[in-house]
Structures are given as structure tokens and as C-alpha cells.
Amino acid sequence: NNGLTRTPTPYRLGTYSWRALAFDGSKYVALSYRGYVSTAQHQEPYTSNTINWTTPVENINLKNCYWVALTYDGSKFIALSKQGFISTSTDGLTWTVANQNNDLGNHSWGSIIYDGTKYIAVGGDYQTLYTATSTDCENWVVSQKEYTTNTHTKDEWVGVAYNNTEYIAISAYGYISTSTDGSIWTTPVENASLGISNSGIFYINQTVYGNPKFVVIKKTGDFCFSEDVENWTKALNLQEYKRNE
């Protein structure tokens, strides 16, 4: 079982404003906006529709930062805050003291990924997309791309994903920018079929759901799917998308 086909029992992990989730191959780590952490062990094969999460704990090294993103690079978890603070952990429980990275600065960062060789972060707000790359998570090269919109004055960049060929960054209000190297990005363009209320994006390469595709998670709890980054299909879940293909 790949974990995508089952329907888990809904479980509320407290009211901690959870913002990020990462998986290291054996356990899940959830991170809240204010620095609370909870973990859960992966079950294979699945024997229950319930994932047992640990009681959320406020980590002293993560306090006073607005955490928005989390990724795993094969040896450690990397947490990124909206103001450019970074903290790392090898087990998801013990975290380094959060320090604001001088290169990143405070650019309303919203997402971070690791593509196997480098880290990519995206952020920004109305009319500016900030992107950053790093090979060591300490020294970053930051770029910005200006764009024009007369519609949304409170937009923010919330997600970045990679499909081994192309990077894609999305904003909450449906603007999209792409890159082939993670450094040079296209001018953001609004995509009507993607729509608004976006909160994150990831890429799945699971043949059980047809061709590989990007998946955007909505704040409303539903999803949008795309194989080409241009045409998006809305669905309540992966099974609905598969039925409608």
C-alpha cells in the first residue's frame, strides 16, 4: 500500500495551527506555526485507519518564529520560518537553535524543498516572487521576480515542487512560476483553472493514479491536479480524480 489509497479516520491534532509536514522514510514530523512538534511512526503494511501522533510539544529552540515549511534531505529535517529563520533536526524531536539566515532575510518565505542536490525556497507577497537556492542550507543565493497584478493585494507564495525536470512555485491566489534549474524563474502568471485558496503543492509519481502529476492542496480541504502545470482539475480527493480521468 502506498498510503494514498486508504481513507484514514479524521483526527484533530489539537488547535496548534499546523503548517508543515515531512517524512523521513520511517516517521512523519508535523510542525506548527508557533513551533509545536508532533511525530508519528509510519505503518507498513497499514493495519489501521488511525495514525498515532505524539502529544504536541512546544520546542524551546523553535519559539518566537513563524514556521511555514519543512523538508527532509536524507539525513535531517530542515524547518524554515516566514522571516527566514532555519532550524534542523536529525530525529524531528531535538532541534537546533533557530537563527535568521542573513542571506534569506525576511521575505515572507512560504515553502522549501530538497531536490537531491540543493535546497529551493520560495516566498514573497504582492507583485514579488523571491526564490533562493543553497547546497548546504547555510549559504543562499536569493533572486526576485517582479510581476504585475491588479486583482489580489494580499497574495503570498505558498508552495514549491519538483518533478525531476521542472520546478513549479504557486501562490495562494493561483499565480504560477516555473524554472528548469531552480535559479531562473518565469514571470508569474495567474492560472484561472488553478484558482485561489492554495496552501501547498507536491508531486506524485504513482501509476495507480495514472500519469505522474502535481497536486495542489487547497485551504478548503480539496485538491487540484495537473500533469502539465497549465491545466488543473479540481477534485475532493485522489480517488475522485482517478474516476474522472
Short mmCIF file of C-alpha atoms in Angstrom, two decimals:
data_model
loop_
_atom_site.label_atom_id
_atom_site.label_comp_id
_atom_site.label_asym_id
_atom_site.label_seq_id
_atom_site.Cartn_x
_atom_site.Cartn_y
_atom_site.Cartn_z
CA ASN A 1 0.00 0.00 0.00
CA ASN A 2 1.41 3.41 -0.96
CA GLY A 3 -0.58 5.30 1.64
CA LEU A 4 -2.59 7.26 -0.91
CA THR A 5 -5.47 4.85 -1.45
CA ARG A 6 -6.73 4.42 2.08
CA THR A 7 -9.25 6.72 3.77
CA PRO A 8 -7.98 7.50 7.28
CA THR A 9 -10.23 8.31 10.16
CA PRO A 10 -10.17 12.11 10.63
CA TYR A 11 -8.13 13.06 13.66
CA ARG A 12 -7.66 16.53 15.08
CA LEU A 13 -4.15 17.07 16.41
CA GLY A 14 -5.04 19.96 18.67
CA THR A 15 -5.52 23.60 17.73
CA TYR A 16 -1.90 24.47 17.04
CA SER A 17 -2.10 25.99 13.54
CA TRP A 18 -0.16 23.18 11.84
CA ARG A 19 1.74 24.45 8.82
CA ALA A 20 4.23 21.82 7.66
CA LEU A 21 4.72 18.06 7.36
CA ALA A 22 7.74 15.97 6.33
CA PHE A 23 8.55 12.26 6.11
CA ASP A 24 11.97 10.63 6.53
CA GLY A 25 11.04 7.12 5.40
CA SER A 26 10.04 5.85 8.83
CA LYS A 27 8.18 8.66 10.59
CA TYR A 28 6.18 11.80 9.98
CA VAL A 29 7.00 15.13 11.59
CA ALA A 30 4.39 17.87 11.88
CA LEU A 31 5.38 21.47 12.69
CA SER A 32 3.07 24.27 13.81
CA TYR A 33 3.29 27.99 13.10
CA ARG A 34 4.46 28.65 16.68
CA GLY A 35 6.98 25.82 16.99
CA TYR A 36 4.98 22.89 18.33
CA VAL A 37 6.12 19.49 17.07
CA SER A 38 4.38 16.13 16.85
CA THR A 39 5.63 12.87 15.30
CA ALA A 40 4.06 9.62 14.14
CA GLN A 41 5.59 6.34 13.04
CA HIS A 42 4.90 5.05 9.55
CA GLN A 43 2.93 1.79 9.43
CA GLU A 44 3.69 -0.73 6.68
CA PRO A 45 1.57 -2.56 5.86
CA TYR A 46 -1.31 -0.48 7.16
CA THR A 47 -3.29 -2.30 9.83
CA SER A 48 -5.42 0.61 10.98
CA ASN A 49 -7.03 3.76 9.65
CA THR A 50 -5.56 5.66 12.61
CA ILE A 51 -2.09 7.19 12.74
CA ASN A 52 -0.90 7.61 16.31
CA TRP A 53 0.60 11.07 16.80
CA THR A 54 2.60 12.08 19.84
CA THR A 55 1.28 14.84 22.08
CA PRO A 56 2.31 18.19 20.55
CA VAL A 57 5.25 19.74 22.41
CA GLU A 58 6.48 23.31 22.14
CA ASN A 59 10.18 23.19 21.31
CA ILE A 60 12.15 25.91 23.08
CA ASN A 61 14.56 26.26 20.16
CA LEU A 62 11.66 26.94 17.79
CA LYS A 63 9.88 29.59 19.85
CA ASN A 64 9.11 33.11 18.61
CA CYS A 65 9.33 32.19 14.93
CA TYR A 66 6.54 31.78 12.41
CA TRP A 67 7.26 28.34 10.92
CA VAL A 68 5.79 27.68 7.50
CA ALA A 69 7.79 24.92 5.81
CA LEU A 70 9.56 21.64 6.47
CA THR A 71 11.57 19.24 4.32
CA TYR A 72 13.87 16.22 4.70
CA ASP A 73 17.18 15.86 2.83
CA GLY A 74 18.07 12.25 3.61
CA SER A 75 19.87 12.96 6.87
CA LYS A 76 18.00 15.77 8.62
CA PHE A 77 14.79 17.78 8.75
CA ILE A 78 15.04 21.45 7.80
CA ALA A 79 12.45 23.92 9.10
CA LEU A 80 12.01 27.37 7.51
CA SER A 81 10.16 30.31 9.05
CA LYS A 82 8.37 33.12 7.33
CA GLN A 83 11.11 35.55 8.45
CA GLY A 84 13.98 33.40 7.14
CA PHE A 85 14.89 31.54 10.32
CA ILE A 86 16.24 28.00 9.89
CA SER A 87 16.41 25.10 12.33
CA THR A 88 17.45 21.50 11.71
CA SER A 89 16.87 18.16 13.39
CA THR A 90 18.09 14.62 12.77
CA ASP A 91 15.17 12.97 14.56
CA GLY A 92 12.34 15.51 14.43
CA LEU A 93 12.44 15.90 18.21
CA THR A 94 15.66 17.75 19.05
CA TRP A 95 16.11 20.97 17.07
CA THR A 96 18.98 23.39 16.70
CA VAL A 97 18.50 26.94 17.94
CA ALA A 98 16.66 28.89 15.26
CA ASN A 99 18.77 31.58 13.65
CA GLN A 100 17.77 34.06 10.99
CA ASN A 101 19.79 33.43 7.87
CA ASN A 102 21.45 36.64 6.67
CA ASP A 103 21.19 35.62 3.03
CA LEU A 104 17.50 34.78 3.18
CA GLY A 105 16.38 37.84 5.09
CA ASN A 106 12.72 38.48 5.83
CA HIS A 107 10.89 37.94 2.54
CA SER A 108 7.73 36.15 3.71
CA TRP A 109 9.12 32.71 2.88
CA GLY A 110 6.48 30.08 2.31
CA SER A 111 8.00 26.77 1.22
CA ILE A 112 11.21 24.75 0.99
CA ILE A 113 12.18 21.52 -0.76
CA TYR A 114 15.32 19.43 -1.32
CA ASP A 115 15.75 18.05 -4.84
CA GLY A 116 18.61 15.64 -4.10
CA THR A 117 21.44 18.11 -4.68
CA LYS A 118 20.23 21.51 -3.48
CA TYR A 119 17.61 23.29 -1.41
CA ILE A 120 15.00 25.53 -3.02
CA ALA A 121 12.94 28.07 -1.08
CA VAL A 122 10.18 30.36 -2.34
CA GLY A 123 8.46 33.31 -0.75
CA GLY A 124 7.27 36.84 -1.33
CA ASP A 125 3.98 38.66 -1.48
CA TYR A 126 2.04 41.00 -3.70
CA GLN A 127 3.91 41.56 -7.01
CA THR A 128 7.22 40.00 -5.91
CA LEU A 129 8.35 36.38 -6.00
CA TYR A 130 11.51 35.58 -4.05
CA THR A 131 13.41 32.37 -4.73
CA ALA A 132 16.55 31.03 -3.05
CA THR A 133 18.93 28.14 -3.68
CA SER A 134 21.58 26.55 -1.48
CA THR A 135 23.74 23.43 -1.48
CA ASP A 136 24.44 23.47 2.28
CA CYS A 137 21.34 25.20 3.74
CA GLU A 138 23.61 27.92 5.13
CA ASN A 139 24.74 29.97 2.13
CA TRP A 140 21.86 31.04 -0.09
CA VAL A 141 21.57 32.82 -3.41
CA VAL A 142 18.38 34.87 -3.44
CA SER A 143 16.64 36.17 -6.56
CA GLN A 144 13.45 38.09 -7.08
CA LYS A 145 10.97 38.31 -9.91
CA GLU A 146 8.60 41.25 -10.16
CA TYR A 147 5.18 40.82 -11.72
CA THR A 148 2.01 42.81 -12.12
CA THR A 149 -1.41 42.03 -10.70
CA ASN A 150 -4.30 44.36 -10.15
CA THR A 151 -6.55 41.77 -8.58
CA HIS A 152 -5.06 40.41 -5.38
CA THR A 153 -3.30 42.69 -2.90
CA LYS A 154 -2.62 40.08 -0.22
CA ASP A 155 -1.17 37.23 -2.25
CA GLU A 156 1.63 35.04 -0.86
CA TRP A 157 3.82 32.27 -2.29
CA VAL A 158 2.91 29.05 -0.52
CA GLY A 159 4.47 26.11 -2.34
CA VAL A 160 7.26 24.72 -4.50
CA ALA A 161 7.63 21.26 -6.02
CA TYR A 162 9.95 19.40 -8.42
CA ASN A 163 9.29 16.55 -10.86
CA ASN A 164 12.95 15.84 -11.78
CA THR A 165 12.60 18.10 -14.81
CA GLU A 166 10.87 21.28 -13.77
CA TYR A 167 10.30 23.30 -10.60
CA ILE A 168 6.94 24.95 -10.02
CA ALA A 169 6.05 27.63 -7.48
CA ILE A 170 2.46 28.58 -6.69
CA SER A 171 0.83 31.45 -4.86
CA ALA A 172 -2.28 31.41 -2.68
CA TYR A 173 -4.22 33.24 -5.39
CA GLY A 174 -3.25 30.95 -8.26
CA TYR A 175 -0.15 32.56 -9.75
CA ILE A 176 2.43 30.13 -11.15
CA SER A 177 6.13 30.43 -11.92
CA THR A 178 8.36 27.67 -13.28
CA SER A 179 12.09 27.00 -13.54
CA THR A 180 14.32 24.35 -15.07
CA ASP A 181 17.26 24.95 -12.71
CA GLY A 182 15.72 26.45 -9.56
CA SER A 183 17.58 29.73 -10.10
CA ILE A 184 15.98 31.39 -13.12
CA TRP A 185 12.19 31.62 -12.91
CA THR A 186 9.50 32.65 -15.36
CA THR A 187 7.42 35.75 -14.69
CA PRO A 188 4.44 34.66 -12.53
CA VAL A 189 1.17 34.28 -14.42
CA GLU A 190 -2.29 33.82 -12.97
CA ASN A 191 -3.84 30.44 -13.81
CA ALA A 192 -7.63 30.51 -13.86
CA SER A 193 -8.08 26.73 -13.68
CA LEU A 194 -5.93 26.51 -10.53
CA GLY A 195 -7.92 29.18 -8.73
CA ILE A 196 -7.44 30.63 -5.25
CA SER A 197 -7.11 29.39 -1.65
CA ASN A 198 -3.98 27.36 -2.39
CA SER A 199 -1.88 26.24 0.59
CA GLY A 200 0.77 23.89 -0.83
CA ILE A 201 1.94 21.70 -3.69
CA PHE A 202 3.65 18.35 -4.09
CA TYR A 203 4.47 15.89 -6.87
CA ILE A 204 3.38 12.25 -7.01
CA ASN A 205 4.77 9.57 -9.28
CA GLN A 206 2.23 6.84 -8.57
CA THR A 207 0.94 4.81 -11.52
CA VAL A 208 -2.12 3.75 -9.51
CA TYR A 209 -3.39 7.29 -10.16
CA GLY A 210 -2.47 7.34 -13.81
CA ASN A 211 0.31 9.56 -15.08
CA PRO A 212 2.61 11.41 -12.65
CA LYS A 213 1.15 14.74 -11.61
CA PHE A 214 1.41 17.82 -9.45
CA VAL A 215 -1.10 18.08 -6.61
CA VAL A 216 -2.14 21.39 -5.06
CA ILE A 217 -3.78 21.32 -1.64
CA LYS A 218 -6.49 23.92 -1.04
CA LYS A 219 -7.26 25.67 2.23
CA THR A 220 -10.80 24.39 1.74
CA GLY A 221 -9.56 20.79 2.02
CA ASP A 222 -9.91 19.76 -1.61
CA PHE A 223 -7.27 19.41 -4.33
CA CYS A 224 -6.25 20.39 -7.84
CA PHE A 225 -4.28 18.09 -10.13
CA SER A 226 -2.18 18.76 -13.23
CA GLU A 227 0.19 16.84 -15.46
CA ASP A 228 1.35 19.86 -17.49
CA VAL A 229 1.22 22.74 -14.91
CA GLU A 230 -1.20 24.62 -17.17
CA ASN A 231 -4.45 22.67 -16.98
CA TRP A 232 -5.75 21.90 -13.50
CA THR A 233 -8.60 19.62 -12.44
CA LYS A 234 -10.36 20.07 -9.12
CA ALA A 235 -11.37 17.06 -7.01
CA LEU A 236 -12.25 16.27 -3.42
CA ASN A 237 -9.57 13.56 -3.24
CA LEU A 238 -7.28 11.37 -5.32
CA GLN A 239 -9.90 8.67 -5.86
CA GLU A 240 -12.37 11.19 -7.32
CA TYR A 241 -9.68 12.48 -9.67
CA LYS A 242 -8.93 8.93 -10.86
CA ARG A 243 -12.61 8.24 -11.55
CA ASN A 244 -12.92 11.41 -13.60
CA GLU A 245 -9.81 10.86 -15.75
#
